[in-house]
mmCIF file of C-alpha atoms in Angstrom:
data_model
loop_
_atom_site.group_PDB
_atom_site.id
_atom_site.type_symbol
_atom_site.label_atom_id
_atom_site.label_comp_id
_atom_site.label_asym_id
_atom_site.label_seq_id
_atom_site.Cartn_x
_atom_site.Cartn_y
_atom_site.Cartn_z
ATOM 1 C CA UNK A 1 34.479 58.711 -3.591
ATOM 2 C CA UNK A 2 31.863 60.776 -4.654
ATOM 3 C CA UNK A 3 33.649 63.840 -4.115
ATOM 4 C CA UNK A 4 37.009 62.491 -5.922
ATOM 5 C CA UNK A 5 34.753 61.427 -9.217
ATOM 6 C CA UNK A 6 31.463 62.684 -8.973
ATOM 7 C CA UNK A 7 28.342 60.950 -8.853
ATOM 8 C CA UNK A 8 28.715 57.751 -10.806
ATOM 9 C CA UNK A 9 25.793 56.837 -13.296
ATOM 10 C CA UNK A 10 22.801 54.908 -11.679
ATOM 11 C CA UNK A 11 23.387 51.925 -14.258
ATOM 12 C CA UNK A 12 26.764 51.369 -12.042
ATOM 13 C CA UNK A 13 25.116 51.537 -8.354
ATOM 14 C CA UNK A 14 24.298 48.419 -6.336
ATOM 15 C CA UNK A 15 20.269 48.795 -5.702
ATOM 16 C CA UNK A 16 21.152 46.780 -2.258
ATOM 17 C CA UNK A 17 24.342 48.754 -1.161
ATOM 18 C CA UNK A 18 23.619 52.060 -2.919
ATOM 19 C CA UNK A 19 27.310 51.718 -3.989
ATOM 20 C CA UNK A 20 29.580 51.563 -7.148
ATOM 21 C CA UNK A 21 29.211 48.024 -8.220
ATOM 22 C CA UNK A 22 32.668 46.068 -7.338
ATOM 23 C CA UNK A 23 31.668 42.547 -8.638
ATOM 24 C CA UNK A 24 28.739 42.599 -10.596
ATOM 25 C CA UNK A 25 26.110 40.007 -11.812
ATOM 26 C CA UNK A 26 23.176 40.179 -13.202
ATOM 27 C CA UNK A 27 20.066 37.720 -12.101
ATOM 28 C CA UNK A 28 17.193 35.751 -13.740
ATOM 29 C CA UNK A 29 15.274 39.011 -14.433
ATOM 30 C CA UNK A 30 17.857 40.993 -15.555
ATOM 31 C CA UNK A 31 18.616 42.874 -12.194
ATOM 32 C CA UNK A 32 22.397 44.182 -11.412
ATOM 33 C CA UNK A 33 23.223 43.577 -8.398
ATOM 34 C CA UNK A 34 26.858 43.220 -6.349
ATOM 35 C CA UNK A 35 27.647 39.772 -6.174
ATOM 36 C CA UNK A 36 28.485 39.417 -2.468
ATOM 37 C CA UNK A 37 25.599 42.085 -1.752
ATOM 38 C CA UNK A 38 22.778 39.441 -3.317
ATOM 39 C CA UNK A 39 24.575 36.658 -2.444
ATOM 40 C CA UNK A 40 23.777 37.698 1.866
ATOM 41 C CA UNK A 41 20.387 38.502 0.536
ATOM 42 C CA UNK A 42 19.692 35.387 -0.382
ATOM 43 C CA UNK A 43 20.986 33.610 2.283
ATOM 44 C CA UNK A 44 18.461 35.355 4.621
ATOM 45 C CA UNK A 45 15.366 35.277 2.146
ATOM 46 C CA UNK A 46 16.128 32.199 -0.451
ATOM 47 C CA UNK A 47 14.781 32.308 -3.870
ATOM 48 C CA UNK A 48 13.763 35.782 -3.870
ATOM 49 C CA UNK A 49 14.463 38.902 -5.972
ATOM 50 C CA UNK A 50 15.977 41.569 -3.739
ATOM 51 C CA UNK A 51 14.890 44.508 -6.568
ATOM 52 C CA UNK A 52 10.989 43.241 -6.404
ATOM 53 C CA UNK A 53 10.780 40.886 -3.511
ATOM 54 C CA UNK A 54 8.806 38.155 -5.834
ATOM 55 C CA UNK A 55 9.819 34.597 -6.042
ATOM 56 C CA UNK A 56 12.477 33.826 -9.202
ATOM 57 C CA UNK A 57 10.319 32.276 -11.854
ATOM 58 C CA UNK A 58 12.251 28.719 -11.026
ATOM 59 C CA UNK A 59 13.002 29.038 -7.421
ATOM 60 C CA UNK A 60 17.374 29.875 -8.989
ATOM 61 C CA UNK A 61 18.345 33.203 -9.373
ATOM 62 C CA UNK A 62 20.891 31.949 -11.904
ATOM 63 C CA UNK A 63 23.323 34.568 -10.748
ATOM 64 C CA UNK A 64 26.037 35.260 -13.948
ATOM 65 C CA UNK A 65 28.294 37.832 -14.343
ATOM 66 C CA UNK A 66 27.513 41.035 -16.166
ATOM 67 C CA UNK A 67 30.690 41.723 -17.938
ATOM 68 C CA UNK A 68 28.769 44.769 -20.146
ATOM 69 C CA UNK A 69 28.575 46.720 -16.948
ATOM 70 C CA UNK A 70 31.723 45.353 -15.441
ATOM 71 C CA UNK A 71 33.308 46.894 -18.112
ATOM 72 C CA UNK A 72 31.137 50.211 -17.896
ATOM 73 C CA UNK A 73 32.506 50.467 -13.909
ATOM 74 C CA UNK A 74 35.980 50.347 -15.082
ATOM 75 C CA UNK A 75 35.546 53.019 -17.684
ATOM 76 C CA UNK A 76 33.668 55.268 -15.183
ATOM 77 C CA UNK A 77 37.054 55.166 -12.899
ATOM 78 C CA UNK A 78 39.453 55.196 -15.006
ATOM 79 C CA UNK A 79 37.898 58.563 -16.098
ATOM 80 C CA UNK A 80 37.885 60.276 -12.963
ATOM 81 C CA UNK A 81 41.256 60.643 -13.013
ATOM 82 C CA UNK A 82 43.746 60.844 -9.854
ATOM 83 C CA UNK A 83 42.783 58.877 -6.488
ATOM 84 C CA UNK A 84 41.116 56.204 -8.953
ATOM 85 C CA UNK A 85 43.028 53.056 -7.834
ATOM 86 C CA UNK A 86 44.722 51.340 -11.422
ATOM 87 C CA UNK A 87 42.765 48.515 -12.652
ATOM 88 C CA UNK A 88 44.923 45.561 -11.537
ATOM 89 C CA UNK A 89 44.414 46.566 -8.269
ATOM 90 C CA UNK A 90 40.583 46.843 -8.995
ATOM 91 C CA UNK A 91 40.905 43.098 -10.512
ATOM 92 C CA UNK A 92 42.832 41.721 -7.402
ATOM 93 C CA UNK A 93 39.844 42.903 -5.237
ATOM 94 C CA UNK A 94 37.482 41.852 -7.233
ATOM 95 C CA UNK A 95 38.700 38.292 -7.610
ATOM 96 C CA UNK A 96 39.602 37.772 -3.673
ATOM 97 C CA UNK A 97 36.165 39.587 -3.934
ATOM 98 C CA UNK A 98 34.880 35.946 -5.471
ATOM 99 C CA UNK A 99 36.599 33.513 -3.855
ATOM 100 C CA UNK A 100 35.338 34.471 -0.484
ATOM 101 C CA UNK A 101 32.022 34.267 -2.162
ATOM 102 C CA UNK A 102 32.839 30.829 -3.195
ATOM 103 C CA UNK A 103 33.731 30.359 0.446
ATOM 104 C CA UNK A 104 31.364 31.353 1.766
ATOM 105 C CA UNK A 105 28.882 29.627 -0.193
ATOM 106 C CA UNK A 106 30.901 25.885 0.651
ATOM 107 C CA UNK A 107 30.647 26.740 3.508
ATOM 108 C CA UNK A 108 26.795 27.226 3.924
ATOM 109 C CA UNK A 109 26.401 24.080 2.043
ATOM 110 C CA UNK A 110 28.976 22.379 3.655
ATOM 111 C CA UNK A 111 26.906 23.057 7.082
ATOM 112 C CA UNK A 112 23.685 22.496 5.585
ATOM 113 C CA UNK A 113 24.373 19.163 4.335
ATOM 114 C CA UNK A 114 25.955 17.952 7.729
ATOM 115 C CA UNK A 115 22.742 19.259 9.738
ATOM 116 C CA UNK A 116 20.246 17.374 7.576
ATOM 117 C CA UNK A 117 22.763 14.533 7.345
ATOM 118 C CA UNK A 118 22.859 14.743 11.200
ATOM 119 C CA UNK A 119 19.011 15.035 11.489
ATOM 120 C CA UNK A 120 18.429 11.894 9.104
ATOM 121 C CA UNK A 121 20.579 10.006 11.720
ATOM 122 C CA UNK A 122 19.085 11.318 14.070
ATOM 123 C CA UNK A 123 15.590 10.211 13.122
ATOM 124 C CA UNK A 124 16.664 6.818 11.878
ATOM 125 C CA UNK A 125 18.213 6.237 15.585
ATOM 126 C CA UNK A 126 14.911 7.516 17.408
ATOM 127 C CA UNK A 127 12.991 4.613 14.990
ATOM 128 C CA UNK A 128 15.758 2.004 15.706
ATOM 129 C CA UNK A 129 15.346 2.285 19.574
ATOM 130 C CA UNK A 130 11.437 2.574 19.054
ATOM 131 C CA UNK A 131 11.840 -0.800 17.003
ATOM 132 C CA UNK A 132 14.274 -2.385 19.556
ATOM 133 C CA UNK A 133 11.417 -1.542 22.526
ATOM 134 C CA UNK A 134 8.496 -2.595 20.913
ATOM 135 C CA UNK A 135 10.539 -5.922 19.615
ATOM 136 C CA UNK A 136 11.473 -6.427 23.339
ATOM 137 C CA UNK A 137 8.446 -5.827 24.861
ATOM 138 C CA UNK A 138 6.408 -8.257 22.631
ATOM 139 C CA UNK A 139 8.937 -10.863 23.226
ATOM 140 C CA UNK A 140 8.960 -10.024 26.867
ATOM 141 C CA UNK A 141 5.042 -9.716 27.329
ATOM 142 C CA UNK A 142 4.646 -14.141 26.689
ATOM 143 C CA UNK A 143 7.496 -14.542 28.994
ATOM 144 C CA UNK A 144 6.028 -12.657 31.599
ATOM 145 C CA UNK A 145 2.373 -13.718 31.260
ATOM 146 C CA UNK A 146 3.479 -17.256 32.129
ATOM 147 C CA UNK A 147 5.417 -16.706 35.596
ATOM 148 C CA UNK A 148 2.066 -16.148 36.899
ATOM 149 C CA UNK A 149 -1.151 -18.125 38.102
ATOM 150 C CA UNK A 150 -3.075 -16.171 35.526
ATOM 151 C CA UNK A 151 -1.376 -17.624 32.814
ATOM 152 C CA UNK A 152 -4.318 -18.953 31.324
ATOM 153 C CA UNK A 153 -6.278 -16.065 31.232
ATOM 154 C CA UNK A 154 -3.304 -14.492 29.088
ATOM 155 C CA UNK A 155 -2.621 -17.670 26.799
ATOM 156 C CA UNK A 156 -6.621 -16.798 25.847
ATOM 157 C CA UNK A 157 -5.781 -12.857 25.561
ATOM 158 C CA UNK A 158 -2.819 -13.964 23.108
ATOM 159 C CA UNK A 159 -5.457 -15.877 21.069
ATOM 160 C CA UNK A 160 -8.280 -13.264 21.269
ATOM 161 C CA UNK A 161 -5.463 -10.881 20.072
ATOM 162 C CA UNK A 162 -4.450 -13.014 17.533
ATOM 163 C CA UNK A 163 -0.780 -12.365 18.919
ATOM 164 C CA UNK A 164 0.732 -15.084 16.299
ATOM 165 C CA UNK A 165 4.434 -14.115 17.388
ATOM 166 C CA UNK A 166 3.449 -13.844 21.153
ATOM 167 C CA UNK A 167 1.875 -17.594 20.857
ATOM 168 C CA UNK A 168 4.702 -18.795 19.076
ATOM 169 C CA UNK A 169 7.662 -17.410 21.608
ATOM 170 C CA UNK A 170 5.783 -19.220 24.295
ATOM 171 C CA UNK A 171 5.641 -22.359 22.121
ATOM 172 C CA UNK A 172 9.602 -22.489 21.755
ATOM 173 C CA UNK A 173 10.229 -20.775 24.814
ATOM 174 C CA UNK A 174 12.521 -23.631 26.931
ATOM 175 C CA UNK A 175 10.420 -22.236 30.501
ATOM 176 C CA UNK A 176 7.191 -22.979 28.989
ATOM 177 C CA UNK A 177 6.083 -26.662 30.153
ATOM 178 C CA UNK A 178 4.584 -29.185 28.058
ATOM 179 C CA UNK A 179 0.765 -28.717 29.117
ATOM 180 C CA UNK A 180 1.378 -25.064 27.973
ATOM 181 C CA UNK A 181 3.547 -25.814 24.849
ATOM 182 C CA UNK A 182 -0.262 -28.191 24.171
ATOM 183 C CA UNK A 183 -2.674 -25.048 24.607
ATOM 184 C CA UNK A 184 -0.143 -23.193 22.787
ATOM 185 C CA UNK A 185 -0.109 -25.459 19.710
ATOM 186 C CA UNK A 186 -4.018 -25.572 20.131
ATOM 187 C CA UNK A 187 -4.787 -21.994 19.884
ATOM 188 C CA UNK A 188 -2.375 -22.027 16.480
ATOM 189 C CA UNK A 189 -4.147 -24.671 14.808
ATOM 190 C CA UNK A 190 -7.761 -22.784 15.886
ATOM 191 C CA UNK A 191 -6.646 -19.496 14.427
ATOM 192 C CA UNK A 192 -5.353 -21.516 11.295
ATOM 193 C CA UNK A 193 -8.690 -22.993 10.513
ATOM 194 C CA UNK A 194 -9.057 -19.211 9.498
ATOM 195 C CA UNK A 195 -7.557 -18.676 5.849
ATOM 196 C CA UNK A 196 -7.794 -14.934 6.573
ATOM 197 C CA UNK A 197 -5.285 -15.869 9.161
ATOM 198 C CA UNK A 198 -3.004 -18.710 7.969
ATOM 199 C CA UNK A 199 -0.603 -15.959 5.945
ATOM 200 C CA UNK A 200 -0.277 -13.702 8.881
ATOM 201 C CA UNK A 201 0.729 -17.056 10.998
ATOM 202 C CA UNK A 202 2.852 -18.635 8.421
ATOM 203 C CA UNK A 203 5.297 -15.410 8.268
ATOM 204 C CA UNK A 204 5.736 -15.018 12.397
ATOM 205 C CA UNK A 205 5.926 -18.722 13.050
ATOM 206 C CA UNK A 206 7.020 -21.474 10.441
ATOM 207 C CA UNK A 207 10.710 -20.451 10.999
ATOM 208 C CA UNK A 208 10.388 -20.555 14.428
ATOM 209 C CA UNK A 209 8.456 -23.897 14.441
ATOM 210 C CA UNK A 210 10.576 -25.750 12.047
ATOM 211 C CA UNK A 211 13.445 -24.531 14.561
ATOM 212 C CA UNK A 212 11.608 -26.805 17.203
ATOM 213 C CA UNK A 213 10.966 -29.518 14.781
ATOM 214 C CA UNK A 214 14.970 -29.837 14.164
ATOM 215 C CA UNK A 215 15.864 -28.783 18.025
ATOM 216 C CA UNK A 216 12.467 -28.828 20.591
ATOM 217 C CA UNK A 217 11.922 -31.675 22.770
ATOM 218 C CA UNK A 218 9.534 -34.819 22.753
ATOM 219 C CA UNK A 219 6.746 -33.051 23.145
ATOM 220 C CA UNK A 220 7.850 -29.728 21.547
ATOM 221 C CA UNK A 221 8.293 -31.362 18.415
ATOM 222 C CA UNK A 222 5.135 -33.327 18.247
ATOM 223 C CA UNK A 223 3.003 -30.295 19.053
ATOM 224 C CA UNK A 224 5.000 -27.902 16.067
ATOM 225 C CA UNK A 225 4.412 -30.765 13.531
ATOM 226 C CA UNK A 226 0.781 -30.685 14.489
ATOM 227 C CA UNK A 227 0.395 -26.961 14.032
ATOM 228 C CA UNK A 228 2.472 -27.069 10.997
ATOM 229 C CA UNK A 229 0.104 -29.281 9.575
ATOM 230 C CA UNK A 230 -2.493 -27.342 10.078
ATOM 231 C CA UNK A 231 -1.126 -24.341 8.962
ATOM 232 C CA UNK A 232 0.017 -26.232 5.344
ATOM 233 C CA UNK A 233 -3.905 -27.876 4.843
ATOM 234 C CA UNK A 234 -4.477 -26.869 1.476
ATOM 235 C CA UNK A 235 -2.291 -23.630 1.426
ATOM 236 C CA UNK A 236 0.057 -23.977 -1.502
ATOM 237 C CA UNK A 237 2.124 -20.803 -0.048
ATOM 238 C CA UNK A 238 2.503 -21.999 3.468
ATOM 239 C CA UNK A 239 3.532 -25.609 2.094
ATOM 240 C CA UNK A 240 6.263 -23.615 -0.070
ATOM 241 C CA UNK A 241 7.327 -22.119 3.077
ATOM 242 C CA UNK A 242 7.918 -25.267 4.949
ATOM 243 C CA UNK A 243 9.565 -26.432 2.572
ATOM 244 C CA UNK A 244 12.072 -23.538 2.023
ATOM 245 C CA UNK A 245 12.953 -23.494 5.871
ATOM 246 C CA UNK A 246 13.637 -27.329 6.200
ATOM 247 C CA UNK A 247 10.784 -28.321 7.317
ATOM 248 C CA UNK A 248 10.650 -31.833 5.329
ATOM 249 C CA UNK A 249 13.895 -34.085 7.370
ATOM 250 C CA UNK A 250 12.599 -33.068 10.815
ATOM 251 C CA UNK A 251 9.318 -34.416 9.819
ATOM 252 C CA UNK A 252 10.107 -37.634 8.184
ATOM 253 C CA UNK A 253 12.952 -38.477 10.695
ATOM 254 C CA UNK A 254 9.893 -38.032 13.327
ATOM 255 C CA UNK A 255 8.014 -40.347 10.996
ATOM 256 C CA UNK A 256 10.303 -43.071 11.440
ATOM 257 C CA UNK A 257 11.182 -42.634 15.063
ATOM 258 C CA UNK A 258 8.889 -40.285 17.328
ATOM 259 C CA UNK A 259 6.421 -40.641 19.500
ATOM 260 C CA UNK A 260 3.497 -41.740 19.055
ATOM 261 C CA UNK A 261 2.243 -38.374 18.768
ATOM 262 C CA UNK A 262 4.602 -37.022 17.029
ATOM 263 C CA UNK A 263 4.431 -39.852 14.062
ATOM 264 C CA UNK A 264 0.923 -39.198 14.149
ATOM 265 C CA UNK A 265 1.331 -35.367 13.513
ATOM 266 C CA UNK A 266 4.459 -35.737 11.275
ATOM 267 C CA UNK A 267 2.209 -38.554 8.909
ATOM 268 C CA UNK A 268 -0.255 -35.599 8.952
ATOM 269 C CA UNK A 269 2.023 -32.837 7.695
ATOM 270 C CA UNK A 270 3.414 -34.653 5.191
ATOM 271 C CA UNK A 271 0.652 -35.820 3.650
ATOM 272 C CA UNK A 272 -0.215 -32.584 3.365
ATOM 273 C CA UNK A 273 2.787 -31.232 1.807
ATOM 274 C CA UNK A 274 2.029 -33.740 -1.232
ATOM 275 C CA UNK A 275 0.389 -31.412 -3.758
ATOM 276 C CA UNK A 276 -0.691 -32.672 -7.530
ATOM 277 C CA UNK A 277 1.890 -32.162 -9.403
ATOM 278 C CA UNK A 278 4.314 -35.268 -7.621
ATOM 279 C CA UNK A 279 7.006 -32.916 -7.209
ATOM 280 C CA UNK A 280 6.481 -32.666 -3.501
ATOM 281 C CA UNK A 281 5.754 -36.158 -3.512
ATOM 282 C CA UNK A 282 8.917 -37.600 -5.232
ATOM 283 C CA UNK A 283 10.606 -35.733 -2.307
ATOM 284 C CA UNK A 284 9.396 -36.686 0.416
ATOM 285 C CA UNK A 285 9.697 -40.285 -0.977
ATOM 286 C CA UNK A 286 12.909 -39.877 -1.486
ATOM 287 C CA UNK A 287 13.461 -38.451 1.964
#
């Protein structure tokens, strides 16, 4: 071309390319540059000037076109005369020029978006299976611990451990006999003594207890009122919490016809579960 029009004016040249400018915009520091020329630069070095290799003040080159100049390119060729393509030809390049930018760019975003949208799954799949293990291994661990003579030893490991949710599977577990379901419902009520403790206990194990309350056995039933009413001795939350799971038919239908144990526990909770104000009170009355 150079031969055909001379050399054209630096103003016009691409400082990437070293060509006449086709489609040119000008950045956030007042550089020219060929649109699709900077727009491959930054795709391999984001955020930076090509002309000075320094970050853009605000990370955005905020790439706009520099009509001045576009203006100044068509002037240049018109003026060299023959060979000079016309100017709607010029124009037709130039705009199938920018929409393959525009492609181009979707398309880079397009993929971006999908890979971090694939890598959030991903991630949130690798913590839902690391969830799902450790959930079934500490409901596994009580089940094993008791198929074995050393079942003891573990019931006191579950304690020492202060494995509320551990103690509680084995006390609703339907394989765990009653002599176990007792040390089970011991250990609770020793670890509730502990204030420190009783919130800890109260989330893993009043659903689960008022469960066996409506649904346990005999014996299961007796030994979760007992531990309930331990867990509710002056602990305005924990009596809320009964209360909100259903805890207060199971207990006075055990009242009126349990066992002995179990109307002695059941008498227990409910006092309990009177506080000051009556409220609590005029319920369970009424129940």
């Amino acid at each position: 071309m150079a031969g055909v029009m001379g050399e054209p004016p630096r103003a016009l040249v691409c400082p990437i390319t070293l060509d006449l400018l086709c489609d040119p915009v000008v950045d956030a520091n007042g550089h020219t540059f060929d649109r699709g020329a900077i727009e491959r630069s930054l795709e391999l070095r984001p955020g930076k000037s090509p002309k000075t290799n320094a970050p853009y003040p605000d990370g955005s080159p905020r790439l706009t076109p520099n009509y001045t100049v576009r203006e100044m390119v068509d002037t240049f060729l018109e003026a060299a005369g023959e060979g000079v393509e016309p100017k709607r030809i010029r124009v037709e390049k130039r705009e199938r020029a920018q929409r393959e930018a525009l492609r181009r760019r979707t398309q880079l975003q397009v993929a971006r978006e999908l890979a971090a949208e694939a890598e959030r799954e991903r991630r949130m799949a690798e913590v839902q299976q690391a969830e799902r293990i450790r959930m079934a291994r500490v409901a596994e661990a009580p089940r094993r611990a008791f198929n074995f003579p050393e079942a003891g030893a573990r019931l006191d490991q579950l304690e020492h451990d202060r494995n509320f949710g551990g103690l509680v599977l084995v006390l609703v577990d339907a394989s765990s006999d009653d002599a176990t379901k007792m040390k089970v419902a011991l250990a609770l009520k020793r670890l509730a003594r502990d204030n420190g403790n009783r919130a800890a206990i109260a989330e893993a194990t009043i659903p689960p207890l008022v469960g066996l309350l409506r649904d346990g056995s005999d014996q299961g039933k007796a030994d979760a009122a007992g531990v309930l009413g331990a867990f509710i001795e002056k602990n305005l939350a924990n009596k809320a919490a009964v209360l909100r799971e259903g805890g207060l038919p199971p207990l006075v239908e055990m009242l009126r016809g349990g066992t002995d144990k179990g109307q002695r526990n059941a008498a227990w909770a409910l006092n309990e579960l009177m506080d000051d104000s009556g409220a609590n009170s005029a319920a369970i009355v009424a129940a």
